[in-house]
Coordinates of C-alpha atoms and ligand atoms in Angstrom, one line a residue:
M1 CA 11.1 -13.7 -28.3
N2 CA 9.4 -14.4 -31.7
F3 CA 11.0 -13.9 -35.1
V4 CA 9.8 -11.6 -37.9
A5 CA 9.6 -12.6 -41.6
A6 CA 9.3 -9.7 -44.1
S7 CA 6.9 -10.7 -46.9
M8 CA 8.3 -9.1 -50.0
L9 CA 4.9 -9.2 -51.7
S10 CA 4.3 -5.6 -50.7
C11 CA 7.7 -4.2 -51.5
D12 CA 8.8 -2.3 -54.6
F13 CA 9.5 -5.1 -57.0
S14 CA 11.5 -2.8 -59.3
E15 CA 14.1 -2.8 -56.5
L16 CA 13.7 -6.3 -55.1
G17 CA 17.3 -6.8 -54.2
Y18 CA 17.5 -3.5 -52.4
E19 CA 14.2 -4.0 -50.6
I20 CA 15.5 -7.4 -49.2
Y21 CA 18.6 -5.7 -48.0
R22 CA 16.5 -3.0 -46.4
A23 CA 14.3 -5.6 -44.6
V24 CA 17.3 -7.4 -43.2
Q25 CA 18.9 -4.2 -42.1
A26 CA 15.7 -3.3 -40.3
G27 CA 15.9 -6.5 -38.3
S28 CA 13.8 -9.1 -40.2
D29 CA 14.9 -12.5 -39.3
Y30 CA 13.6 -14.1 -42.5
I31 CA 12.8 -13.0 -46.0
H32 CA 9.4 -14.5 -46.9
L33 CA 8.9 -15.0 -50.6
D34 CA 5.3 -15.6 -51.9
V35 CA 5.2 -17.7 -55.0
M36 CA 1.7 -17.8 -56.6
D37 CA 0.6 -19.7 -59.7
G38 CA -2.8 -18.3 -60.6
A39 CA -4.3 -21.7 -60.0
F40 CA -4.0 -22.6 -56.3
V41 CA -4.6 -18.9 -55.6
P42 CA -6.0 -16.3 -58.0
N43 CA -2.8 -14.2 -58.2
I44 CA 0.5 -14.8 -60.0
T45 CA 3.8 -13.5 -58.6
F46 CA 7.2 -14.8 -59.5
G47 CA 9.1 -18.1 -59.6
A48 CA 12.5 -19.6 -59.0
P49 CA 14.5 -17.6 -61.6
V50 CA 13.6 -14.3 -59.8
I51 CA 14.5 -15.8 -56.4
K52 CA 17.8 -17.0 -57.9
C53 CA 18.6 -13.4 -59.0
V54 CA 18.4 -12.1 -55.4
S55 CA 19.6 -15.0 -53.4
A56 CA 23.3 -14.9 -53.8
S57 CA 23.9 -12.0 -51.5
R58 CA 21.2 -13.0 -48.9
R59 CA 21.9 -12.1 -45.3
A60 CA 18.8 -13.8 -43.8
P61 CA 17.2 -17.2 -44.6
F62 CA 14.9 -17.3 -47.6
D63 CA 11.5 -18.6 -46.5
V64 CA 9.7 -19.6 -49.7
H65 CA 6.0 -20.0 -49.5
L66 CA 4.7 -21.9 -52.4
M67 CA 1.0 -21.2 -53.2
I68 CA 1.1 -23.4 -56.3
E69 CA -0.7 -26.6 -57.4
H70 CA 1.5 -29.8 -57.1
P71 CA 4.6 -28.1 -55.7
E72 CA 6.4 -31.4 -55.9
R73 CA 7.2 -30.5 -59.6
Y74 CA 9.4 -27.5 -58.5
V75 CA 11.0 -28.3 -55.1
E76 CA 14.5 -28.8 -56.6
D77 CA 14.2 -25.7 -58.7
F78 CA 13.4 -23.5 -55.6
R79 CA 16.2 -25.2 -53.6
N80 CA 18.7 -24.5 -56.4
A81 CA 17.4 -20.9 -56.5
G82 CA 18.4 -20.4 -52.9
A83 CA 15.4 -21.3 -50.7
D84 CA 16.4 -22.2 -47.1
I85 CA 12.8 -23.1 -46.1
I86 CA 10.3 -24.5 -48.6
T87 CA 6.7 -24.4 -47.5
V88 CA 4.0 -26.2 -49.4
H89 CA 0.2 -26.2 -48.9
A90 CA -1.4 -29.4 -47.6
E91 CA -4.3 -28.6 -49.9
A92 CA -2.1 -28.5 -53.0
T93 CA -0.7 -32.0 -53.1
N94 CA -1.9 -35.6 -52.9
H95 CA 1.2 -37.0 -51.1
L96 CA 2.1 -34.6 -48.4
D97 CA 4.4 -37.0 -46.5
R98 CA 6.4 -37.8 -49.6
L99 CA 6.6 -34.2 -50.5
L100 CA 8.0 -33.1 -47.1
H101 CA 10.7 -35.8 -47.4
Q102 CA 11.4 -34.6 -50.9
I103 CA 12.0 -31.1 -49.6
K104 CA 14.3 -32.4 -46.8
A105 CA 16.3 -34.5 -49.2
T106 CA 17.3 -31.3 -51.0
G107 CA 18.8 -29.9 -47.7
A108 CA 16.1 -27.3 -47.3
K109 CA 13.8 -27.1 -44.2
A110 CA 10.3 -28.4 -44.9
G111 CA 7.3 -26.3 -44.1
V112 CA 3.6 -27.3 -44.3
A113 CA 0.9 -24.6 -44.7
I114 CA -2.9 -24.8 -44.2
N115 CA -5.5 -22.3 -45.2
P116 CA -7.9 -20.8 -42.6
G117 CA -10.6 -23.2 -43.6
T118 CA -8.4 -26.3 -43.3
P119 CA -8.4 -28.1 -39.9
L120 CA -5.3 -28.9 -38.0
T121 CA -6.1 -32.6 -38.3
A122 CA -5.2 -32.4 -42.0
V123 CA -1.5 -32.1 -41.1
E124 CA -1.3 -33.9 -37.7
E125 CA 0.2 -37.1 -39.2
V126 CA 3.1 -35.2 -40.9
L127 CA 4.0 -32.9 -38.0
P128 CA 6.9 -35.1 -36.9
V129 CA 8.4 -34.7 -40.4
A130 CA 7.8 -30.9 -40.7
D131 CA 10.3 -28.2 -39.6
L132 CA 7.6 -25.6 -39.7
L133 CA 3.8 -25.3 -39.6
L134 CA 2.4 -22.2 -41.4
L135 CA -1.0 -21.3 -40.3
M136 CA -2.6 -18.9 -42.8
T137 CA -4.4 -16.1 -41.0
V138 CA -5.9 -14.8 -44.3
N139 CA -7.1 -16.7 -47.4
P140 CA -3.9 -16.7 -49.5
G141 CA -3.6 -14.8 -52.7
F142 CA -3.1 -11.1 -51.8
G143 CA -1.4 -8.8 -49.4
G144 CA -3.3 -6.3 -47.3
Q145 CA -6.2 -8.5 -46.1
S146 CA -7.5 -8.6 -42.5
Y147 CA -6.4 -11.1 -39.9
I148 CA -9.0 -13.9 -39.5
D149 CA -9.5 -14.0 -35.7
S150 CA -10.7 -17.6 -35.4
V151 CA -7.2 -18.8 -36.4
T152 CA -5.8 -17.6 -33.1
D153 CA -7.4 -20.6 -31.4
K154 CA -5.8 -22.9 -34.1
I155 CA -2.4 -21.4 -33.2
R156 CA -3.0 -22.3 -29.6
R157 CA -4.1 -25.8 -30.4
A158 CA -1.0 -26.3 -32.7
A159 CA 1.2 -25.2 -29.8
D160 CA -0.6 -27.6 -27.5
V161 CA -0.1 -30.5 -30.0
R162 CA 3.6 -29.7 -30.2
R163 CA 4.0 -29.7 -26.5
R164 CA 2.0 -32.8 -25.9
R165 CA 3.8 -34.8 -28.6
G166 CA 7.3 -33.4 -27.8
L167 CA 7.7 -32.0 -31.4
E168 CA 9.9 -29.2 -32.5
F169 CA 8.4 -27.6 -35.6
L170 CA 8.2 -23.8 -35.6
I171 CA 4.8 -22.2 -35.9
E172 CA 4.5 -19.4 -38.4
V173 CA 1.5 -17.2 -39.1
D174 CA 0.9 -15.2 -42.3
G175 CA -1.7 -12.6 -43.3
G176 CA -3.0 -9.4 -41.7
I177 CA -0.2 -9.2 -39.2
N178 CA 0.3 -5.8 -37.5
A179 CA 1.3 -4.8 -34.0
E180 CA -2.1 -5.7 -32.6
T181 CA -2.8 -9.0 -34.4
G182 CA 0.9 -10.0 -34.1
R183 CA 0.6 -9.7 -30.3
K184 CA -2.4 -12.1 -30.3
A185 CA -0.7 -14.6 -32.6
A186 CA 2.6 -14.5 -30.7
G187 CA 0.7 -14.8 -27.4
A188 CA -1.1 -17.9 -28.7
G189 CA 2.2 -19.5 -29.6
A190 CA 3.4 -18.3 -33.0
D191 CA 7.2 -18.3 -33.4
I192 CA 7.5 -16.5 -36.7
L193 CA 5.2 -13.6 -37.7
V194 CA 5.1 -12.9 -41.5
A195 CA 4.2 -9.3 -42.3
G196 CA 4.0 -7.6 -45.7
S197 CA 1.8 -4.5 -46.0
Y198 CA 2.2 -3.5 -42.4
L199 CA 6.0 -3.3 -42.8
F200 CA 6.3 -1.9 -46.3
R201 CA 3.6 0.7 -45.8
S202 CA 5.2 2.0 -42.6
E203 CA 7.2 5.1 -42.4
D204 CA 10.1 3.5 -40.6
L205 CA 10.8 -0.2 -41.4
G206 CA 13.0 -0.6 -38.4
I207 CA 10.4 0.6 -36.0
A208 CA 7.7 -1.5 -37.7
V209 CA 9.8 -4.7 -37.5
N210 CA 10.6 -4.0 -33.9
S211 CA 7.0 -3.5 -33.0
L212 CA 6.4 -7.2 -34.1
K213 CA 8.9 -8.6 -31.6
F214 CA 7.2 -9.7 -28.4
Ligands
DX5_301 C1 -0.8 -13.9 -48.7 C2 0.7 -14.1 -48.6 C3 1.3 -13.3 -47.5 C4 1.1 -11.8 -47.7 C5 0.9 -11.2 -46.4 O1 -1.3 -14.9 -49.6 O2 1.1 -15.5 -48.3 O3 2.7 -13.6 -47.2 O4 2.2 -11.2 -48.3 O5 0.6 -9.9 -46.6 P1 0.0 -8.9 -45.5 O6 1.0 -8.9 -44.3 O7 -0.2 -7.6 -46.1 O8 -1.3 -9.6 -45.1
ZN302 ZN1 3.1 -16.0 -47.5

């Protein structure tokens, strides 16, 4: 069975701690935190100090998705704030291999993300170092966008590469995930489905989380 990561981007930020609690109670396996800097993506969200405020009592791993330019500047800050997984974009750094090692040296798991327009070959060399490969299924920056169907084939190819090379990284997908697109992504080989608006706009969070477990 696949895992579900609740993206807090669509929750009620005035109650962030309580919303995280609610997501875990509803069965989310990870808490996905979207950090945006207004440069790598058009939007700005929150940084390490906010994550630190809500991390002490966490009951599920914090999966921190950095949509920021040159994330190597902040890896230690996010680890100190409580990140269990730190995911960086291949498009946002010049020295991806060094950066993944830098993340692992903090004790966090290292994730590498690619945008829908970035080919899998951009990360092929670093896959043995990565604990997680995040395939964006929307162009990052906002919640509530539609799943880009062509990424389904990329998920399949990533799962193939993993099998052929005997690697163990998890495959995560993020953007436009609902019960229908989640089924496609999980069927193609995704291990972790990130969902924001689908979960937080649902009437019953528990039922919605469950509908993403295939
Ligand atoms: C998009 C973020 C996603 C976002 C997903 O840039 O990385 O995590 O919150 O939101 P939905 O599930 O609404 O597409
Ligand atoms: Zn995300």
